Amino acid sequence: MSKLNCQIFLSGNGSNLKNIIQKVDSGFLQNIHIHTVITDNPGAEGLRYAHERNISTKIISDVYGYEDISLDIKKYNIDLIVLAGFMKILPKYFVEHHDGKIINLHPSLLPKHRGLDTHKRVIQSGDSLHGASVHFVTEKLDEGPVFIQGVIEVKESDTVSSLKKSVHNIEYQILPIAMRWFSEQLIEKNGKYFNFRGVLEKEPIRYL
Ligand code: GAR
């Protein structure tokens, strides 16, 4: 099977990129090739994981914008675009043009808590469950079909930082699974829903 060519978008720490690289090395993501890491933040800590591995990096700017990224996606046959801690909203035309190829990692059990500050809002709402979701990106923020979720129980003693840590741990499991499904051609977007192993699914697959 030929390798899936991926771009990873990030804005900050990049611990999910670090984890993906480890999963490529361990063989769990043996059919994944990380072609480029793209950021809107030239100071993003996560860029160092790419530099350490000689993965090419690009900074979104006035001279390298979304049209240029689109040209590169075509030129280098990019199969999958992974938003792993990318904090900007993609332009509508970019999302439409690459429909079905872009997935986003979000730190909540979507459709609950779209947007920012999810851990704080979970505590404020008194939710008993929290977690992370991976979904296909559509033009509406955090609204595309969710195909995998990892769930954690919220304890009374939990704080924003403890939830952030637990959610990160679940993200380190579900994002590689999502990418592996792509590399094995098990998953595809189907309008508002998704196909898993060729069967239309409307609810996310829950992990843990
Ligand atoms: C992750 O928790 C991810 O779910 C979240 O940013 C964090 C990035 O962590 N993404 C969003 O909030 C997107 N709206 P990392 O930089 O350590 O991988």
Tab-separated table of C-alpha atoms and ligand atoms in Angstrom:
chain	number	residue	atom	x	y	z
A	1	MET	CA	0.000	0.000	0.000
A	2	SER	CA	1.453	3.419	-0.894
A	3	LYS	CA	1.940	5.917	1.900
A	4	LEU	CA	-0.602	8.622	2.656
A	5	ASN	CA	0.919	12.058	2.167
A	6	CYS	CA	-0.084	14.384	5.033
A	7	GLN	CA	0.156	18.001	5.989
A	8	ILE	CA	-0.137	18.868	9.670
A	9	PHE	CA	-1.356	22.343	10.656
A	10	LEU	CA	-0.561	23.656	14.157
A	11	SER	CA	-0.392	26.937	16.053
A	12	GLY	CA	1.294	26.205	19.369
A	13	ASN	CA	2.968	23.482	21.419
A	14	GLY	CA	2.599	20.705	18.892
A	15	SER	CA	2.454	17.862	21.399
A	16	ASN	CA	0.041	16.107	19.027
A	17	LEU	CA	2.571	16.449	16.205
A	18	LYS	CA	5.221	14.972	18.502
A	19	ASN	CA	2.882	12.067	19.241
A	20	ILE	CA	2.095	11.514	15.547
A	21	ILE	CA	5.817	11.407	14.757
A	22	GLN	CA	6.283	8.817	17.527
A	23	LYS	CA	3.443	6.744	16.107
A	24	VAL	CA	5.025	6.872	12.637
A	25	ASP	CA	8.305	5.694	14.185
A	26	SER	CA	6.671	2.903	16.185
A	27	GLY	CA	5.009	1.582	13.029
A	28	PHE	CA	1.432	2.277	14.189
A	29	LEU	CA	1.267	4.872	11.400
A	30	GLN	CA	3.542	3.020	9.025
A	31	ASN	CA	1.520	4.128	6.002
A	32	ILE	CA	1.703	7.818	6.874
A	33	HIS	CA	4.249	10.246	5.457
A	34	ILE	CA	4.339	13.678	7.096
A	35	HIS	CA	5.103	15.851	4.100
A	36	THR	CA	4.828	19.354	5.610
A	37	VAL	CA	4.028	21.099	8.864
A	38	ILE	CA	2.196	24.386	8.353
A	39	THR	CA	1.624	27.107	10.935
A	40	ASP	CA	0.133	30.563	11.251
A	41	ASN	CA	2.539	31.228	14.146
A	42	PRO	CA	6.252	31.582	13.345
A	43	GLY	CA	6.990	31.193	17.090
A	44	ALA	CA	5.035	27.920	17.416
A	45	GLU	CA	6.914	25.570	19.754
A	46	GLY	CA	5.706	22.612	17.725
A	47	LEU	CA	7.845	23.607	14.744
A	48	ARG	CA	10.885	22.232	16.541
A	49	TYR	CA	9.563	18.657	16.304
A	50	ALA	CA	9.372	19.138	12.540
A	51	HIS	CA	12.843	20.702	12.382
A	52	GLU	CA	14.339	17.854	14.454
A	53	ARG	CA	13.033	15.412	11.847
A	54	ASN	CA	13.823	17.517	8.775
A	55	ILE	CA	10.133	17.720	7.942
A	56	SER	CA	9.588	20.757	5.741
A	57	THR	CA	7.732	23.651	7.400
A	58	LYS	CA	5.763	26.560	5.981
A	59	ILE	CA	4.551	29.726	7.673
A	60	ILE	CA	1.262	31.182	6.492
A	61	SER	CA	1.896	34.834	5.607
A	62	ASP	CA	1.252	37.491	2.966
A	63	VAL	CA	3.724	35.736	0.686
A	64	TYR	CA	2.554	32.170	1.408
A	65	GLY	CA	-1.220	32.140	1.674
A	66	TYR	CA	-3.997	29.590	1.257
A	67	GLU	CA	-3.819	29.739	-2.571
A	68	ASP	CA	-0.157	28.728	-2.310
A	69	ILE	CA	-0.993	25.918	0.109
A	70	SER	CA	-3.636	24.698	-2.362
A	71	LEU	CA	-1.088	24.701	-5.188
A	72	ASP	CA	1.300	22.674	-3.015
A	73	ILE	CA	-1.460	20.230	-2.085
A	74	LYS	CA	-1.902	19.559	-5.812
A	75	LYS	CA	1.809	19.611	-6.669
A	76	TYR	CA	2.816	17.187	-3.905
A	77	ASN	CA	-0.306	14.994	-4.036
A	78	ILE	CA	-1.299	15.648	-0.435
A	79	ASP	CA	-3.969	13.147	0.613
A	80	LEU	CA	-4.805	14.339	4.111
A	81	ILE	CA	-4.690	17.665	5.976
A	82	VAL	CA	-4.693	17.324	9.760
A	83	LEU	CA	-5.498	20.312	11.976
A	84	ALA	CA	-3.720	19.361	15.203
A	85	GLY	CA	-3.985	22.422	17.428
A	86	PHE	CA	-4.523	24.871	14.582
A	87	MET	CA	-6.295	27.896	16.029
A	88	LYS	CA	-7.269	29.790	12.858
A	89	ILE	CA	-10.423	29.389	10.784
A	90	LEU	CA	-9.687	28.187	7.256
A	91	PRO	CA	-11.147	30.222	4.365
A	92	LYS	CA	-14.412	28.865	2.965
A	93	TYR	CA	-13.018	28.310	-0.544
A	94	PHE	CA	-10.081	26.339	0.842
A	95	VAL	CA	-12.377	24.059	2.854
A	96	GLU	CA	-14.710	23.549	-0.126
A	97	HIS	CA	-11.849	22.852	-2.492
A	98	HIS	CA	-10.387	20.161	-0.226
A	99	ASP	CA	-13.694	18.758	1.012
A	100	GLY	CA	-13.243	15.342	2.624
A	101	LYS	CA	-9.485	15.732	2.996
A	102	ILE	CA	-9.321	18.005	6.044
A	103	ILE	CA	-9.788	16.704	9.584
A	104	ASN	CA	-9.709	18.655	12.851
A	105	LEU	CA	-8.908	17.622	16.392
A	106	HIS	CA	-11.147	19.389	18.908
A	107	PRO	CA	-10.912	19.244	22.714
A	108	SER	CA	-14.540	18.454	23.557
A	109	LEU	CA	-17.273	15.938	22.879
A	110	LEU	CA	-18.769	17.732	19.902
A	111	PRO	CA	-21.419	19.038	19.354
A	112	LYS	CA	-20.839	20.200	22.938
A	113	HIS	CA	-18.480	23.132	23.422
A	114	ARG	CA	-17.514	24.289	19.961
A	115	GLY	CA	-14.862	27.009	19.863
A	116	LEU	CA	-12.423	27.971	22.588
A	117	ASP	CA	-12.000	27.407	26.352
A	118	THR	CA	-13.657	24.002	26.276
A	119	HIS	CA	-12.193	22.729	29.567
A	120	LYS	CA	-13.384	25.810	31.459
A	121	ARG	CA	-16.848	25.492	29.966
A	122	VAL	CA	-17.041	21.799	30.895
A	123	ILE	CA	-16.372	22.689	34.544
A	124	GLN	CA	-18.828	25.610	34.468
A	125	SER	CA	-21.537	23.396	32.948
A	126	GLY	CA	-21.008	20.618	35.494
A	127	ASP	CA	-20.600	18.032	32.727
A	128	SER	CA	-19.859	14.520	33.937
A	129	LEU	CA	-18.172	13.523	30.669
A	130	HIS	CA	-15.593	15.300	28.550
A	131	GLY	CA	-13.156	14.278	25.849
A	132	ALA	CA	-11.907	14.948	22.351
A	133	SER	CA	-13.322	14.608	18.855
A	134	VAL	CA	-11.927	14.253	15.357
A	135	HIS	CA	-14.193	15.521	12.608
A	136	PHE	CA	-14.191	16.379	8.922
A	137	VAL	CA	-13.857	20.112	8.439
A	138	THR	CA	-16.687	22.019	6.818
A	139	GLU	CA	-17.122	25.762	6.443
A	140	LYS	CA	-18.890	26.076	9.825
A	141	LEU	CA	-16.619	26.055	12.857
A	142	ASP	CA	-16.359	22.646	14.572
A	143	GLU	CA	-19.523	21.432	12.813
A	144	GLY	CA	-18.419	18.827	10.255
A	145	PRO	CA	-19.134	15.103	10.730
A	146	VAL	CA	-17.456	13.754	13.869
A	147	PHE	CA	-16.141	10.245	13.274
A	148	ILE	CA	-14.199	9.376	16.421
A	149	GLN	CA	-14.404	10.538	20.019
A	150	GLY	CA	-12.437	9.679	23.135
A	151	VAL	CA	-14.294	10.060	26.418
A	152	ILE	CA	-13.103	10.806	29.963
A	153	GLU	CA	-15.040	11.126	33.198
A	154	VAL	CA	-14.933	14.517	34.883
A	155	LYS	CA	-14.111	14.290	38.595
A	156	GLU	CA	-15.178	16.861	41.164
A	157	SER	CA	-11.529	17.625	41.859
A	158	ASP	CA	-10.779	18.356	38.180
A	159	THR	CA	-9.391	21.745	37.170
A	160	VAL	CA	-8.837	23.309	33.748
A	161	SER	CA	-5.246	22.082	33.795
A	162	SER	CA	-6.069	18.517	34.895
A	163	LEU	CA	-8.779	18.280	32.207
A	164	LYS	CA	-6.379	19.649	29.616
A	165	LYS	CA	-3.878	16.927	30.519
A	166	SER	CA	-6.476	14.119	30.459
A	167	VAL	CA	-7.895	15.355	27.152
A	168	HIS	CA	-4.423	15.525	25.650
A	169	ASN	CA	-3.877	11.901	26.681
A	170	ILE	CA	-7.045	10.842	24.913
A	171	GLU	CA	-6.107	12.939	21.860
A	172	TYR	CA	-2.797	11.066	21.641
A	173	GLN	CA	-4.886	7.922	21.141
A	174	ILE	CA	-7.730	9.011	18.876
A	175	LEU	CA	-5.904	11.234	16.384
A	176	PRO	CA	-3.460	8.468	15.347
A	177	ILE	CA	-6.396	6.048	15.050
A	178	ALA	CA	-8.206	8.545	12.808
A	179	MET	CA	-5.107	8.922	10.635
A	180	ARG	CA	-4.592	5.176	10.469
A	181	TRP	CA	-8.189	4.699	9.284
A	182	PHE	CA	-7.406	7.121	6.466
A	183	SER	CA	-4.230	5.312	5.549
A	184	GLU	CA	-6.182	2.052	5.387
A	185	GLN	CA	-8.983	3.712	3.401
A	186	LEU	CA	-11.544	2.763	6.029
A	187	ILE	CA	-13.070	6.205	6.424
A	188	GLU	CA	-14.499	8.822	4.099
A	189	LYS	CA	-16.755	11.846	4.345
A	190	ASN	CA	-20.266	11.284	3.049
A	191	GLY	CA	-22.123	14.621	3.037
A	192	LYS	CA	-23.198	15.423	6.607
A	193	TYR	CA	-22.084	11.968	7.771
A	194	PHE	CA	-19.258	9.530	7.075
A	195	ASN	CA	-18.648	6.038	5.770
A	196	PHE	CA	-16.713	3.592	7.906
A	197	ARG	CA	-15.651	0.395	6.138
A	198	GLY	CA	-18.056	1.415	3.360
A	199	VAL	CA	-21.077	1.682	5.679
A	200	LEU	CA	-22.846	5.015	6.290
A	201	GLU	CA	-22.520	6.083	9.937
A	202	LYS	CA	-24.267	9.016	11.592
A	203	GLU	CA	-22.825	8.801	15.109
A	204	PRO	CA	-19.145	9.062	16.042
A	205	ILE	CA	-17.293	5.914	16.946
A	206	ARG	CA	-16.602	6.176	20.673
A	207	TYR	CA	-13.262	5.134	22.043
A	208	LEU	CA	-12.965	4.218	25.779
B	1	GAR	C1	-5.300	20.257	21.482
B	1	GAR	O1	-5.901	19.998	22.717
B	1	GAR	C2	-6.362	20.427	20.397
B	1	GAR	O2	-7.506	19.637	20.624
B	1	GAR	C3	-6.695	21.884	20.535
B	1	GAR	O3	-5.461	22.511	20.748
B	1	GAR	C4	-4.617	21.626	21.492
B	1	GAR	C5	-3.263	21.610	20.816
B	1	GAR	O4	-2.329	20.922	21.610
B	1	GAR	N1	-7.334	22.374	19.343
B	1	GAR	C6	-8.245	23.324	19.354
B	1	GAR	O5	-8.615	23.877	20.369
B	1	GAR	C7	-8.796	23.681	17.988
B	1	GAR	N2	-9.937	24.492	18.112
B	1	GAR	P1	-0.862	20.652	21.058
B	1	GAR	O6	-0.385	21.933	20.370
B	1	GAR	O7	-0.051	20.342	22.265
B	1	GAR	O8	-0.944	19.506	20.072
